[in-house]
Tab-separated table of C-alpha atoms in Angstrom:
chain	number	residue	atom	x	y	z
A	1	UNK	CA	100.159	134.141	121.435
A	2	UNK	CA	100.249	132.792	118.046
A	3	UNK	CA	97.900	130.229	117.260
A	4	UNK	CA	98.627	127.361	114.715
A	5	UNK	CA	95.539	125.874	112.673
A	6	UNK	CA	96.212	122.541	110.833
A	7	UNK	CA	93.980	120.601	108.229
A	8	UNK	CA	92.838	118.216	107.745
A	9	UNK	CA	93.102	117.142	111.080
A	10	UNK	CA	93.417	113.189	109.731
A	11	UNK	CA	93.813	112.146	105.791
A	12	UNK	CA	93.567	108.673	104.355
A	13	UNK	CA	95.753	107.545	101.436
A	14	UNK	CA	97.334	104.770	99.350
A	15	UNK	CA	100.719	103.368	98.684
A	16	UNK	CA	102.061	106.171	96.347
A	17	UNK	CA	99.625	108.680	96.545
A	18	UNK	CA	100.463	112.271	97.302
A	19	UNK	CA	99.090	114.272	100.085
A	20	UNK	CA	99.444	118.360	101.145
A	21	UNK	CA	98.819	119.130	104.574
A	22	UNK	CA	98.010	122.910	105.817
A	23	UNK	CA	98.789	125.115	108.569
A	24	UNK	CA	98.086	128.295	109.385
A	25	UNK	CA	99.243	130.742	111.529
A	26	UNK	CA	97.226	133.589	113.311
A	27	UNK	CA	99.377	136.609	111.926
A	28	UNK	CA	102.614	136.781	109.662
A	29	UNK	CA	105.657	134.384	110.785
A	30	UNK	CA	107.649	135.180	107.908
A	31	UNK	CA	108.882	131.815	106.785
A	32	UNK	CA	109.827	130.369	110.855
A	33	UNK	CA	107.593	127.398	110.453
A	34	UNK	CA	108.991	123.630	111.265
A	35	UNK	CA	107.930	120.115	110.722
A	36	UNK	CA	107.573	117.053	112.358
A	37	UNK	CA	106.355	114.008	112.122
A	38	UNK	CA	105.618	111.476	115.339
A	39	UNK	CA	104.915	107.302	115.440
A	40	UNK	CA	103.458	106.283	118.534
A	41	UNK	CA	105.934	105.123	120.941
A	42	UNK	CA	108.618	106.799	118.918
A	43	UNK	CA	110.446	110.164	119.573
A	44	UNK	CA	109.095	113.029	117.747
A	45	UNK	CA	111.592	113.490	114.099
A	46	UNK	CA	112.008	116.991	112.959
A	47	UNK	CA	111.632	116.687	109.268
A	48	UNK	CA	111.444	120.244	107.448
A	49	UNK	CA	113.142	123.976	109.366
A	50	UNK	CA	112.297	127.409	108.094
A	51	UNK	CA	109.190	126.003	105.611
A	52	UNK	CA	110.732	124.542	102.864
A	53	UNK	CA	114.423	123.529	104.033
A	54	UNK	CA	114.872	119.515	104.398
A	55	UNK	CA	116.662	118.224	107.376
A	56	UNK	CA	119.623	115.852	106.700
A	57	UNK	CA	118.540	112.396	105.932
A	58	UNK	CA	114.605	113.196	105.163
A	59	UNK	CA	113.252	111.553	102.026
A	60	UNK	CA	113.195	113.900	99.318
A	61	UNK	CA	109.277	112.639	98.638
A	62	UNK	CA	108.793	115.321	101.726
A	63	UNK	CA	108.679	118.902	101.040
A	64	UNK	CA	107.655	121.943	102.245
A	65	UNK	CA	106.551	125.645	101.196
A	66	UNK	CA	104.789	128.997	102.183
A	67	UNK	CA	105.380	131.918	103.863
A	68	UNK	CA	103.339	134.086	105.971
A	69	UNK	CA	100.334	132.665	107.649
A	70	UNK	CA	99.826	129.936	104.950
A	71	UNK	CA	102.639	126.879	104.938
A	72	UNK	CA	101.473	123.143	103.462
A	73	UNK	CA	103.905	120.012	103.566
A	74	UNK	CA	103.413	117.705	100.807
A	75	UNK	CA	104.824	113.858	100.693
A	76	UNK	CA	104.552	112.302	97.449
A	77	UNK	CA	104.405	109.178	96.385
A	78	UNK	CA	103.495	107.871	100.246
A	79	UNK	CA	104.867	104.985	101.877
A	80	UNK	CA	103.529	102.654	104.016
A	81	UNK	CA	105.953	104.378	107.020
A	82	UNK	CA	105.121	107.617	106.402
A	83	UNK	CA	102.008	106.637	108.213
A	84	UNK	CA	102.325	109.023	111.371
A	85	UNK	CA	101.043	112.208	112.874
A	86	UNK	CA	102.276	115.234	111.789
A	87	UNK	CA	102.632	118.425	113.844
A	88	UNK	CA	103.785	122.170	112.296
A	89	UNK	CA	105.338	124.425	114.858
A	90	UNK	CA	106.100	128.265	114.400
A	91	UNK	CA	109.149	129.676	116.462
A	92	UNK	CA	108.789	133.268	114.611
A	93	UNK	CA	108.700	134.631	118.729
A	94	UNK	CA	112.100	133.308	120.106
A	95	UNK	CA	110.937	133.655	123.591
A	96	UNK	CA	107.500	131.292	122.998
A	97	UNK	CA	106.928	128.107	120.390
A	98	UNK	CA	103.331	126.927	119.211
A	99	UNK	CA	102.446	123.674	117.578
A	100	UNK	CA	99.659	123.281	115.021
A	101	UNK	CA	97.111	120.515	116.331
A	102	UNK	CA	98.178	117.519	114.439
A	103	UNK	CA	97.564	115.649	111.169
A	104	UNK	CA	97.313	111.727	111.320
A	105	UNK	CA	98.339	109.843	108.312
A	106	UNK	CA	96.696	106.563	107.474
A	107	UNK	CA	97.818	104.451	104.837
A	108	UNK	CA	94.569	102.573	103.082
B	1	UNK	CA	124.663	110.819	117.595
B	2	UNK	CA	123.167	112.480	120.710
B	3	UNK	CA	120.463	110.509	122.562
B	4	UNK	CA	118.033	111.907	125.184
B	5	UNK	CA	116.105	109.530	127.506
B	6	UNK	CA	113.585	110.803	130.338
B	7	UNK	CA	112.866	109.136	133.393
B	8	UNK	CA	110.451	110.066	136.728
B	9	UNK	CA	107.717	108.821	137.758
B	10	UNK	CA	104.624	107.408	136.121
B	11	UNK	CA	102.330	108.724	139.147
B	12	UNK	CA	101.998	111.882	140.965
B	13	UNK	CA	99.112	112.475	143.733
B	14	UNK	CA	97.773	115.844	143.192
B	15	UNK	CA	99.386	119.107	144.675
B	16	UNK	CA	102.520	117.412	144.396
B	17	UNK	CA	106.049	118.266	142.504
B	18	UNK	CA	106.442	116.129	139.679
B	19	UNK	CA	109.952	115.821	138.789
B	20	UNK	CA	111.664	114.339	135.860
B	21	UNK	CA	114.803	114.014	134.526
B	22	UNK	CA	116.651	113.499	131.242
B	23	UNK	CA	120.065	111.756	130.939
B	24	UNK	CA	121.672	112.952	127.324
B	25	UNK	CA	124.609	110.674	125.650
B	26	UNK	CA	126.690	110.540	122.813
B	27	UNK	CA	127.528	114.970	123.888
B	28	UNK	CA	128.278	117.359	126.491
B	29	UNK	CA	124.798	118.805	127.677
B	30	UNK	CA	127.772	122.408	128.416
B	31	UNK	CA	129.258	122.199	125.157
B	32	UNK	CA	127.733	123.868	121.703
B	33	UNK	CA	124.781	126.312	121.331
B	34	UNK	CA	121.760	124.167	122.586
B	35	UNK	CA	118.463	124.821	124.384
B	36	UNK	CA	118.097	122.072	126.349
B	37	UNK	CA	113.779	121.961	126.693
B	38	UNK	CA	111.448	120.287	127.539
B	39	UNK	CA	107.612	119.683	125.912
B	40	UNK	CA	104.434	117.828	126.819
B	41	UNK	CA	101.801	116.166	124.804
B	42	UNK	CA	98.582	115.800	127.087
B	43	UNK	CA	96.694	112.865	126.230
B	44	UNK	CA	94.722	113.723	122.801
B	45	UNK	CA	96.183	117.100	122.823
B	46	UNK	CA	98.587	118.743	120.731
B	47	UNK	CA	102.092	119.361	122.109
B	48	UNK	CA	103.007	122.040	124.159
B	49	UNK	CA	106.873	123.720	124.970
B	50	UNK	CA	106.960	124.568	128.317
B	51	UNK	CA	110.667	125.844	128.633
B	52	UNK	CA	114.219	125.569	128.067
B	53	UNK	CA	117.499	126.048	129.592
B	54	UNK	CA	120.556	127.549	127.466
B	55	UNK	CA	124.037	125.929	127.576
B	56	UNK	CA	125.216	129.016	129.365
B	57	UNK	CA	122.505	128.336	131.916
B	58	UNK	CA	119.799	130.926	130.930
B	59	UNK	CA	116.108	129.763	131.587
B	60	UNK	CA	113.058	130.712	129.564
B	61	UNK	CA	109.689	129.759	130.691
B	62	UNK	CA	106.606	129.281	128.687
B	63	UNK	CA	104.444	132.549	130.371
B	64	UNK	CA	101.302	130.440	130.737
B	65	UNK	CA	102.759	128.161	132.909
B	66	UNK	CA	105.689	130.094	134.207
B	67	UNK	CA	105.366	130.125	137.997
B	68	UNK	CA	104.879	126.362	138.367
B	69	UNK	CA	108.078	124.941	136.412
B	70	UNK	CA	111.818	125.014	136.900
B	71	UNK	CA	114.522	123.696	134.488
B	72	UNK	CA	117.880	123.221	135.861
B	73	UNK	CA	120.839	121.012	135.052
B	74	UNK	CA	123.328	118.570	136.153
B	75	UNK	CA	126.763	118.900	134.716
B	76	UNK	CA	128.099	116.501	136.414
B	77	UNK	CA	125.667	114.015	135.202
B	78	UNK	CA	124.864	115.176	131.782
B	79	UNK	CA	121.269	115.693	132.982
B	80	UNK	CA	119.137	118.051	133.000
B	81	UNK	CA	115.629	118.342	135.137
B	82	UNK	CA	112.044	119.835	134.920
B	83	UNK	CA	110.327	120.189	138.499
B	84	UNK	CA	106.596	121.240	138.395
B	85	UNK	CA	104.442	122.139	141.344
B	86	UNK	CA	101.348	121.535	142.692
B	87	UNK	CA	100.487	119.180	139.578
B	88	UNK	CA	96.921	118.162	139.204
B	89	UNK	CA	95.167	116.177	136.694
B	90	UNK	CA	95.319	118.827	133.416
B	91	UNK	CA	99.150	118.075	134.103
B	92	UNK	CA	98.900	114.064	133.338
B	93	UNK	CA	100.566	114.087	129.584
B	94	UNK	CA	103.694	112.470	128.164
B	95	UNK	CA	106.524	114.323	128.667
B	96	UNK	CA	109.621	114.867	125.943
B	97	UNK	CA	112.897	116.545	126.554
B	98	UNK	CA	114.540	117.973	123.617
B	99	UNK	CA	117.701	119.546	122.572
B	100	UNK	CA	116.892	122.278	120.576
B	101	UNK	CA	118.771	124.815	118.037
B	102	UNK	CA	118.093	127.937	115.810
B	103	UNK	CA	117.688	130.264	118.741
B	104	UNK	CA	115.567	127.588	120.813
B	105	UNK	CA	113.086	127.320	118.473
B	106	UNK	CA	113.938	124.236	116.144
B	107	UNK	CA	113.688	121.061	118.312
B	108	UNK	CA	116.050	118.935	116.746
B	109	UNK	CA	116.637	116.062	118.790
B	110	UNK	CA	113.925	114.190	120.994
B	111	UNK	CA	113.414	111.571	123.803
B	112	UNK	CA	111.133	108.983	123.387
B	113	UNK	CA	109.052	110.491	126.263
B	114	UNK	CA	107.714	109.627	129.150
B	115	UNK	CA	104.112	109.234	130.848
B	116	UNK	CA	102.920	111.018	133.612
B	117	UNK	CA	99.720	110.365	135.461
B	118	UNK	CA	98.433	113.338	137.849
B	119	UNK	CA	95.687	110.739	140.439
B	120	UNK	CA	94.964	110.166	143.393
């Protein structure tokens, strides 16, 4: 199984600020690495598809990038409700899907 | 806008079947290319997919936990449902059902989720 390494595992940041958040994958997925980004109490929100494409609606201040075992999703110039956990996922094996442990975002 | 809501129950004894279901609005759960899945988040764990049924009515099963789940569907409802066996307390987690895309791998849509407690 592919395993999915994430860091930092929490970050702390102000209003405007921009943060990169890693993941890494235990071999070569090519570029089949999502994002997503959960609120407590909320449904999960797929935010980024195939490392560096933008789903419909996302704020632009989210982006993504890689390929191979090394992917990072950067949001600049954070907002206060970007504050959230965010999860990468690879779904290079369409029979089995892995999620990177998590990154919590706290705004200072 | 598709919406997907789960519902079951909060508490399961162990060595029970936990069964949940999830009502989808706003699109036919038989129409379009979907996976219709569902994934877990145990608490202060990551998430995990467990499986997923295709609109044609395919199943695939995550191989870890393969011979405890089943995912089937209700057309007639829109629904579609995740039975899991002999549960015990690793199994307490919120549960999300998803509709999925891009081969079943991009989970594009998500319900709210819904808490499960494995106890006694």
């Amino acid at each position: 199984d592919i395993q999915m390494t994430q860091s930092p595992s929490s970050l702390s940041a102000s209003v405007g600020d921009t943060v990169a958040i890693t993941c890494r994958a235990s071999q070569n997925i090519n570029t089949y690495l999502n994002w997503y980004q959960h609120k407590p109490g909320q449904a999960p929100k797929f935010l980024i598809y195939a490392a560096s494409n933008l789903q419909t609606g996302v704020p632009s201040r989210f982006s993504g990038s890689g390929s191979g075992t090394d992917f990072t999703l950067t949001i600049s110039n954070l907002q206060p409700e970007d504050s959230a956990t965010y999860y990468c996922q690879e779904n290079y094996d369409t029979l089995f899907f892995t999620f990177g442990g998590g990154t919590k975002v706290e705004i200072k | 806008q598709v919406q997907l809501q789960e519902s079951g129950p909060g508490l399961v004894k162990p060595s029970q079947t936990l069964s949940l279901t999830c009502t989808v609005s706003g699109d036919s759960i038989t129409s379009g290319s979907y996976y219709w899945t569902w994934i877990r988040q145990p608490a202060g764990k990551s998430l995990e997919w467990i499986g997923r049924m295709y609109t044609s009515g395919s199943t695939t099963y995550n191989h870890n936990l393969k011979s405890r789940v089943t995912i089937s569907v209700d057309k007639s409802k829109n629904q579609f449902s995740l039975k899991w066996n002999s549960v015990t307390a690793a199994d307490t987690a919120v549960y999300f059902c998803v509709r999925a895309v891009g081969g079943g791998g991009i989970f594009h849509d998500w319900g709210q989720g819904t808490v499960v407690v494995v106890s006694s």
